[in-house]
Short mmCIF file of C-alpha atoms in Angstrom, two decimals:
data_model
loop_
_atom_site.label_atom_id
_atom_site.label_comp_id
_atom_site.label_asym_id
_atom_site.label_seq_id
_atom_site.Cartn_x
_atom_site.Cartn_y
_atom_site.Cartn_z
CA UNK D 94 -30.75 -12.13 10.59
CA UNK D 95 -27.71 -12.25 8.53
CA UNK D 96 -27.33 -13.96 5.10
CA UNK D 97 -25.23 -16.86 5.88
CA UNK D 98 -27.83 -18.17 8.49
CA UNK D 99 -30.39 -17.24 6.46
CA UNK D 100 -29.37 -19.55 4.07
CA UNK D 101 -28.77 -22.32 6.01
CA UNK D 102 -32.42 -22.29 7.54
CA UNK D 103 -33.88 -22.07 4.13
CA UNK D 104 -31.60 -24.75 3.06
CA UNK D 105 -32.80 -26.93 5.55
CA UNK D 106 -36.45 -25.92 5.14
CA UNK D 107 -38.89 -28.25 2.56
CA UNK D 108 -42.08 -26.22 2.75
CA UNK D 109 -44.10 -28.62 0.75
CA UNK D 110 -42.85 -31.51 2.58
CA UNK D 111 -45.58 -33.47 4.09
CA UNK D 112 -44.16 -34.81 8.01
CA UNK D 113 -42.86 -38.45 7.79
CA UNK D 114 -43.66 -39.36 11.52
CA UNK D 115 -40.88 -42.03 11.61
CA UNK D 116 -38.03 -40.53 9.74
CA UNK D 117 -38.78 -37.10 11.83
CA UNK D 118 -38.30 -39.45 14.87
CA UNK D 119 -35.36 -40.98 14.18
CA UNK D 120 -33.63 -37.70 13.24
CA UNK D 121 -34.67 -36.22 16.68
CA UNK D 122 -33.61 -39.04 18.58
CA UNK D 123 -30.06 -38.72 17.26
CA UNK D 124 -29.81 -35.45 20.03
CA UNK D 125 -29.89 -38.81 22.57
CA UNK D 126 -26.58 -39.61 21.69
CA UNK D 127 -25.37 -37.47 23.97
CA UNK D 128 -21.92 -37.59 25.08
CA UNK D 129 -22.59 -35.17 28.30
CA UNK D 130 -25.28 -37.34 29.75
CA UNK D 131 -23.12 -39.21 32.30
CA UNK D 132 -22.68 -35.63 33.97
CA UNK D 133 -25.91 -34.79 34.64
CA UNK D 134 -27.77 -35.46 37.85
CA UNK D 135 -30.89 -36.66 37.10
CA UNK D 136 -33.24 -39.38 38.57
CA UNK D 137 -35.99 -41.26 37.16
CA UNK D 138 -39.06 -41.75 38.37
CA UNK D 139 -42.52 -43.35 37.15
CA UNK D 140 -46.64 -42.13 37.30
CA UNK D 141 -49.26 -44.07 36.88
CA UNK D 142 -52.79 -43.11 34.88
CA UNK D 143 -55.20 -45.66 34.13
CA UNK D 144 -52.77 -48.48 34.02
CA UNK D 145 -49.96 -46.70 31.77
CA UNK D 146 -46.28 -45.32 33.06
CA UNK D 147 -46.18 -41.94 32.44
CA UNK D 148 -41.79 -41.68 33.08
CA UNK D 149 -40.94 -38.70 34.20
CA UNK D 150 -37.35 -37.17 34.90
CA UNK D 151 -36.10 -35.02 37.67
CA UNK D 152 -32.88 -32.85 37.13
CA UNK D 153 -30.52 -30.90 40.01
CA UNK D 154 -29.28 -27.40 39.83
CA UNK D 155 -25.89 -28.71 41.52
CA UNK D 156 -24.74 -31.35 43.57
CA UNK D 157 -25.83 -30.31 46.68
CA UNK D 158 -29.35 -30.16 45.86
CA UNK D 159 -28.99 -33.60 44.64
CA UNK D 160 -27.05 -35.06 47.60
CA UNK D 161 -29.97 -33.67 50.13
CA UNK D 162 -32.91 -35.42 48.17
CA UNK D 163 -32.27 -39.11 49.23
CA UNK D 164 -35.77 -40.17 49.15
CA UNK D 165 -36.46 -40.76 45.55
CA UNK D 166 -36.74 -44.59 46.05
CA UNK D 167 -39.91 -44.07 47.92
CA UNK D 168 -41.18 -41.67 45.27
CA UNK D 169 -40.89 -38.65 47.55
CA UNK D 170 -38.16 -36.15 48.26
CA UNK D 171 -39.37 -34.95 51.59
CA UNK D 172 -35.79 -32.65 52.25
CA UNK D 173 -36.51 -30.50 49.04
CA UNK D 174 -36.37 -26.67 49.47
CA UNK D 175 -35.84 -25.73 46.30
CA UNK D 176 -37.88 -23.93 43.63
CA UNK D 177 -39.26 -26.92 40.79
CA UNK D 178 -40.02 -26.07 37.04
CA UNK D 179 -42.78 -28.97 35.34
CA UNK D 180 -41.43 -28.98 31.76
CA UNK D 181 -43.44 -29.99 29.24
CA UNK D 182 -41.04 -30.82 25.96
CA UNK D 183 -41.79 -29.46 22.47
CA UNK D 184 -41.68 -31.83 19.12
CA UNK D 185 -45.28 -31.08 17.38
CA UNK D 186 -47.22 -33.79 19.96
CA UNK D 187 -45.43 -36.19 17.66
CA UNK D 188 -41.74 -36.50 18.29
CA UNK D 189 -39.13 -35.42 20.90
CA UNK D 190 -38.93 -37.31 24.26
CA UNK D 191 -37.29 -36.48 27.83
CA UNK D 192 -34.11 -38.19 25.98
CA UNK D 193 -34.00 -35.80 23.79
CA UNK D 194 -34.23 -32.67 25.98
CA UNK D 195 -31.85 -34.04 28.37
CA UNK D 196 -29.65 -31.14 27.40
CA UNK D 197 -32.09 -28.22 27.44
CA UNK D 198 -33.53 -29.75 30.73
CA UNK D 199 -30.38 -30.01 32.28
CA UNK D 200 -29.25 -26.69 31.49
CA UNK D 201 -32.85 -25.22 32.59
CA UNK D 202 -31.69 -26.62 35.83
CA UNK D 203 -28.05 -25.86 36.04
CA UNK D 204 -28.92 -21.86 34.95
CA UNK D 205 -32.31 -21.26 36.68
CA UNK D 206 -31.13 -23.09 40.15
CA UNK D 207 -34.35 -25.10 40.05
CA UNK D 208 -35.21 -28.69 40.05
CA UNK D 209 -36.69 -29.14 36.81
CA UNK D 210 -39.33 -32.04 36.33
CA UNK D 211 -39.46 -33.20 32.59
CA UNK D 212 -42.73 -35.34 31.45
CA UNK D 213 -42.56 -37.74 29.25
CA UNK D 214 -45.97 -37.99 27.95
CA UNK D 215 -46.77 -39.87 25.05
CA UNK D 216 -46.35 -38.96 21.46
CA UNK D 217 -49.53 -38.92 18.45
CA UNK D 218 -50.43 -40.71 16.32
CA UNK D 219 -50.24 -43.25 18.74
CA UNK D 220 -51.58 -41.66 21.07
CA UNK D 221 -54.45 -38.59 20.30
CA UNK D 222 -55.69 -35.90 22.00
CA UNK D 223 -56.77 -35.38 25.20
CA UNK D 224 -54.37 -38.06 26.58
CA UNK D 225 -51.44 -35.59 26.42
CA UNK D 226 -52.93 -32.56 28.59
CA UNK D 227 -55.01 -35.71 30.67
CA UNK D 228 -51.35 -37.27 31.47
CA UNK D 229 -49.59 -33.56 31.95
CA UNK D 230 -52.51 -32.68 34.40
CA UNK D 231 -52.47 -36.12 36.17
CA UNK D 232 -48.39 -35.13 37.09
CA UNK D 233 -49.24 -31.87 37.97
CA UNK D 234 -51.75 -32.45 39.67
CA UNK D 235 -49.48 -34.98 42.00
CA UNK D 236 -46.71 -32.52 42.54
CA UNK D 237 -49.23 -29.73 43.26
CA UNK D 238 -51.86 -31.14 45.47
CA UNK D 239 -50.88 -34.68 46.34
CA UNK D 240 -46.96 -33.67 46.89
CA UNK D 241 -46.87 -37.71 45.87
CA UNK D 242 -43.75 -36.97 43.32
CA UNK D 243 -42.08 -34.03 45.20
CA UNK D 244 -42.80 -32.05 48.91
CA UNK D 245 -42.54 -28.71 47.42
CA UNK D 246 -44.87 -25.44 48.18
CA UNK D 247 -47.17 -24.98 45.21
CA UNK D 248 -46.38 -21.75 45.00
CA UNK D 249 -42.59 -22.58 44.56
CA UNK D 250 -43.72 -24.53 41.21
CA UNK D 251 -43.58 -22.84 37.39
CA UNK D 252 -45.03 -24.99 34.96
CA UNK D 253 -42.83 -24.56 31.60
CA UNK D 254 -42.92 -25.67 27.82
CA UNK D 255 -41.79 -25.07 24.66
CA UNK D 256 -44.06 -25.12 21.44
CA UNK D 257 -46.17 -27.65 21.90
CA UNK D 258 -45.10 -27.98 25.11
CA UNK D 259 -46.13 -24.39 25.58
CA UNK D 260 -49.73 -25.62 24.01
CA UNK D 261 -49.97 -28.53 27.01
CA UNK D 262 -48.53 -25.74 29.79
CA UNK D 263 -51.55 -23.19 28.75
CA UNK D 264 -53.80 -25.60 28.28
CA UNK D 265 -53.29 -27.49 31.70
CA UNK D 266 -53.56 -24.20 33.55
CA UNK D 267 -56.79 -23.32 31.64
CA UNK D 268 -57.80 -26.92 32.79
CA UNK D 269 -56.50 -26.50 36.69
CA UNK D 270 -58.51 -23.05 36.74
CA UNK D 271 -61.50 -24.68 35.73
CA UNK D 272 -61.73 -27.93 37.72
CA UNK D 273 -60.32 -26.25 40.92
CA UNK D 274 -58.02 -28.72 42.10
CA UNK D 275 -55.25 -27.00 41.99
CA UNK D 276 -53.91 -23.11 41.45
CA UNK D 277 -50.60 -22.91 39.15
CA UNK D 278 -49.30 -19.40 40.11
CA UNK D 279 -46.86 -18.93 37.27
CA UNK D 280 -46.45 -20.28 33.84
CA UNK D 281 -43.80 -19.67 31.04
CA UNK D 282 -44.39 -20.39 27.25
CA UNK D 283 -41.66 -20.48 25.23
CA UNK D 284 -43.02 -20.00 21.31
CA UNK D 285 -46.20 -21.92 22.32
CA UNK D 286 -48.48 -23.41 19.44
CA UNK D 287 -52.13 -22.24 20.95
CA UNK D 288 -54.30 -21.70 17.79
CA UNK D 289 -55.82 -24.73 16.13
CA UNK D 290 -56.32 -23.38 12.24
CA UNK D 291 -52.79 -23.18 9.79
CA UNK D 292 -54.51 -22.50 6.82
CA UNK D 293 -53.03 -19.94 4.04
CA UNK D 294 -54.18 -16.84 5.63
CA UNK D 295 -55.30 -17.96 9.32
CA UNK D 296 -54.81 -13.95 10.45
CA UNK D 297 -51.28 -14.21 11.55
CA UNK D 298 -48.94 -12.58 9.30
CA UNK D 299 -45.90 -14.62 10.85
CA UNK D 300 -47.48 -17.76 9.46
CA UNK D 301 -46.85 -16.51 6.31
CA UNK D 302 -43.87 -14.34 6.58
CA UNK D 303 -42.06 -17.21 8.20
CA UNK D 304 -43.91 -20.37 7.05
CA UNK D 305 -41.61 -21.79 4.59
CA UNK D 306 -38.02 -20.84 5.20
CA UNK D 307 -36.92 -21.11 8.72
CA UNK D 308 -37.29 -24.89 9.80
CA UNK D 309 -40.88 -25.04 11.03
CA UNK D 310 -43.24 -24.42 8.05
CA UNK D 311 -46.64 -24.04 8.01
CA UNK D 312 -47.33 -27.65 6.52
CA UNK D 313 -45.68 -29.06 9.43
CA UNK D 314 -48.14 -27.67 11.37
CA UNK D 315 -51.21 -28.89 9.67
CA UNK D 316 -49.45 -31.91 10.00
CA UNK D 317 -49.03 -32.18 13.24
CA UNK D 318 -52.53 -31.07 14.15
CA UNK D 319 -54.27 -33.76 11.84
CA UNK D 320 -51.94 -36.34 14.29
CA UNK D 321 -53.14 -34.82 17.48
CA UNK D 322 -56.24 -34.24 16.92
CA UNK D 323 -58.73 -37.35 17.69
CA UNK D 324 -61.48 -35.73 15.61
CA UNK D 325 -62.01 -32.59 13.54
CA UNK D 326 -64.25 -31.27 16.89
CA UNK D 327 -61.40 -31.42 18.75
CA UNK D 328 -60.21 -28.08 17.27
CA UNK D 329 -62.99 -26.04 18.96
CA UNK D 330 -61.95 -27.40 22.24
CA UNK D 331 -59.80 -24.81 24.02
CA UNK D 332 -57.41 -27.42 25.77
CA UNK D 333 -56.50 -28.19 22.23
CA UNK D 334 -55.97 -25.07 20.95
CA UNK D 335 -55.78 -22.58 24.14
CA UNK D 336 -55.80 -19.13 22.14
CA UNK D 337 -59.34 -20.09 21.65
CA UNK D 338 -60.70 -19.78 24.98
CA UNK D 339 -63.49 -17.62 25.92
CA UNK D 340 -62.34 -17.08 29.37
CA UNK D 341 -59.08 -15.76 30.24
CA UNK D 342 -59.35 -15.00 33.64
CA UNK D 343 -57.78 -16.10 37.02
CA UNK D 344 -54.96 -17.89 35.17
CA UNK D 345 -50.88 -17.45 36.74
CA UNK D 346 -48.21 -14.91 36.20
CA UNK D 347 -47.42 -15.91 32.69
CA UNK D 348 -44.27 -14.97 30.57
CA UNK D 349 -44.68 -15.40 26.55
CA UNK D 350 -41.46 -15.71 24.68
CA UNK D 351 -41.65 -15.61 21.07
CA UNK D 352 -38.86 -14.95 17.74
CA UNK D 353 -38.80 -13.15 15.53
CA UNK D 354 -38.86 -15.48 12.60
CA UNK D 355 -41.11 -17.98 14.21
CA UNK D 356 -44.23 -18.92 12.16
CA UNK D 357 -45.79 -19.04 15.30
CA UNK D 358 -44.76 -15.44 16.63
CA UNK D 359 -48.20 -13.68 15.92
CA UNK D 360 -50.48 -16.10 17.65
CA UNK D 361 -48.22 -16.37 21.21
CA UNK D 362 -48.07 -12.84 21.45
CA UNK D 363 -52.13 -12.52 20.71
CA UNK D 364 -52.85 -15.37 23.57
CA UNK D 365 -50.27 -13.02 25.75
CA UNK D 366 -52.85 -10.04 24.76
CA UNK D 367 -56.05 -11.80 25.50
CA UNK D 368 -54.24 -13.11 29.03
CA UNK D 369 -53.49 -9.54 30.21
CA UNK D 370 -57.18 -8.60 28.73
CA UNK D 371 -57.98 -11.28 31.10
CA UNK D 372 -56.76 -9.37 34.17
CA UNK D 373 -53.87 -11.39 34.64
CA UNK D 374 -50.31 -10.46 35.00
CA UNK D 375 -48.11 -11.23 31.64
CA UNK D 376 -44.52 -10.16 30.02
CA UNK D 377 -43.99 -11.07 26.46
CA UNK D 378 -40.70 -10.62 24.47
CA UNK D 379 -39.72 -11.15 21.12
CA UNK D 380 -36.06 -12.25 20.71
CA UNK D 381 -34.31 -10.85 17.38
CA UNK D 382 -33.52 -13.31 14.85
CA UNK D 383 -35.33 -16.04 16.61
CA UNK D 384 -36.56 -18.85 14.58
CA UNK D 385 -38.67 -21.71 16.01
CA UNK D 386 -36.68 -24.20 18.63
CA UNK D 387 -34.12 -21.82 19.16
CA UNK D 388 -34.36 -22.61 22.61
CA UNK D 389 -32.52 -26.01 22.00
CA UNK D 390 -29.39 -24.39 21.42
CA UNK D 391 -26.62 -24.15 23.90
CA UNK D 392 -26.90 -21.21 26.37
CA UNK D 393 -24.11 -19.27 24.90
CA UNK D 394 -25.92 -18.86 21.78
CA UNK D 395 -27.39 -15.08 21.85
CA UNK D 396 -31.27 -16.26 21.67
CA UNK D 397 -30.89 -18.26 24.13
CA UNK D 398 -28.79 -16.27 26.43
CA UNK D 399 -31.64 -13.47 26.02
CA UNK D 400 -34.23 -16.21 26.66
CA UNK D 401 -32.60 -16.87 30.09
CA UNK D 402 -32.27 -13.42 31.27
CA UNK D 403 -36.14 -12.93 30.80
CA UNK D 404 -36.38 -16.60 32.14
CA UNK D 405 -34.28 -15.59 35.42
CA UNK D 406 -35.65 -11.87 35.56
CA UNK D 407 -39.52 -13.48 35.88
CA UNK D 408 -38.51 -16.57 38.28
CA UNK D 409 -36.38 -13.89 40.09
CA UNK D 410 -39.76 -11.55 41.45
CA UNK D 411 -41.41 -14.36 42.37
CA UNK D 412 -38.69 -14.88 45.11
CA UNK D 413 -38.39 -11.58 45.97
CA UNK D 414 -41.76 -10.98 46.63
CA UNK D 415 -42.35 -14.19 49.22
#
């Protein structure tokens, strides 16, 4: 990485910082004010689990795709023959919303050629673990078995997050494989958060290497654990913390994608060892002079660009092969 951003990530690093839930908030929702969002094509739809709206977003490749999907009023899109990505956004379980991805979402679209389907679940402290992965696996569940949100194969569908949306994406497919109701065939994680301890000397040597200098720091993360978490019991519970797991079988075609000056580097590349220890088929990269939420930037920045060809490359044998 060269000086000049090195600099610039340290300058905007505050290891000791403690997270301030609402002033974190209100600096993420500022990527709302987005001057692009007119041009997107996007619909909103609604879920319902025990009472509560989860809102959930739908976003088209290109105009055709959205032109030929008329039926959204009726909550189905019974025309739709293209490939869907469930994304589950990033933010520490605590901030970030669809709003705020509507950019990365909309590009996932636009340079993938899929219809991507963005979750809105809600955020800690107000709302604690399980009702995150509970909500994400009430969605999936819909598009996968009850085709009540979209008429799409299942084996068409790649369920997608970032950080801890990469921690809700491996922990739903844990929880589809062992409740049986439905079979995710692929899953990417883009610098997932999977372990549960971040501790001084957890057993990851990125948590230390890259813990204090390159926006994510390792107190952020015991922060946003102690929000998630509903109890300290919790952390023994693999849906929580996925790398923990004791069986890692029968789970989908899974692509890791980590940086190279993420905190959280050493622990997605572990859970993408114990997968393929598992039996299971998995690709992992690590992208040079990636720091954690690199993926947020535009396309044209190199991470990001790299990201997508490993993105595209994985998506790309699954239609090859059908």
């Amino acid at each position: 990485m060269n000086k000049a951003k090195q600099i610039l990530l340290r300058a905007l690093s505050d290891p000791e910082a403690r997270l301030d839930v609402e002033k974190s908030r209100k600096l993420m929702n500022l990527k709302t004010l987005d001057p692009l969002k007119p041009f997107y094509r996007t619909l909103d739809t609604k879920f319902y689990r025990e009472g509560r709206e989860i809102p959930i977003r739908i976003y088209f490749p290109d105009t055709e795709s959205y032109e030929a999907l008329e039926d959204m009023e009726k909550g189905t899109m019974e025309d739709n023959v293209y490939p869907v990505i469930l994304y589950i956004h990033g933010g520490g379980f605590v901030t970030e919303s669809v709003d705020s991805y509507n950019r990365v979402c909309w590009n996932l679209a636009k340079h993938t050629g899929h219809v991507v389907v963005a979750i809105d679940y809600p955020l800690a402290p107000e709302y604690r673990f399980p009702t995150q992965i509970e909500d994400c696996y009430a969605v999936a569940k819909a598009v996968f078995a009850d085709r009540s949100l979209l008429n799409t194969d299942p084996d068409s569908i790649t369920i997608m997050g970032d950080s801890a949306g990469g921690n809700l994406t491996a922990a739903l497919c844990l929880m589809a494989r062992d409740r049986g109701e439905f079979s995710p065939a692929r899953q990417i994680l883009i610098y997932p958060c999977v372990n549960n301890n971040y501790e001084e000397h957890n057993g990851f040597l990125s948590l230390m290497e890259n813990g204090k200098d390159y926006l994510l720091t390792r107190q952020n993360m015991m922060d946003y654990l102690e929000y998630y978490q509903s109890c300290k019991e919790d952390r023994k519970n693999p849906y929580f913390a996925p790398l923990l797991a004791k069986d890692f079988t029968n789970l989908p075609k899974t692509l890791v994608i980590t940086g190279e000056f993420d905190p959280l580097r050493d622990e997605g590349e572990a859970f993408a060892e114990k997968l393929a220890q598992g039996g299971n088929q998995v690709v992992c990269h690590r992208i040079a002079d990636g720091f954690h939420g690199f993926f947020l930037l535009d396309p044209f920045y190199p991470a990001v660009k790299e990201a997508y060809e490993y993105i595209n490359e994985f998506l790309r044998e699954k239609q090859e092969n059908t």
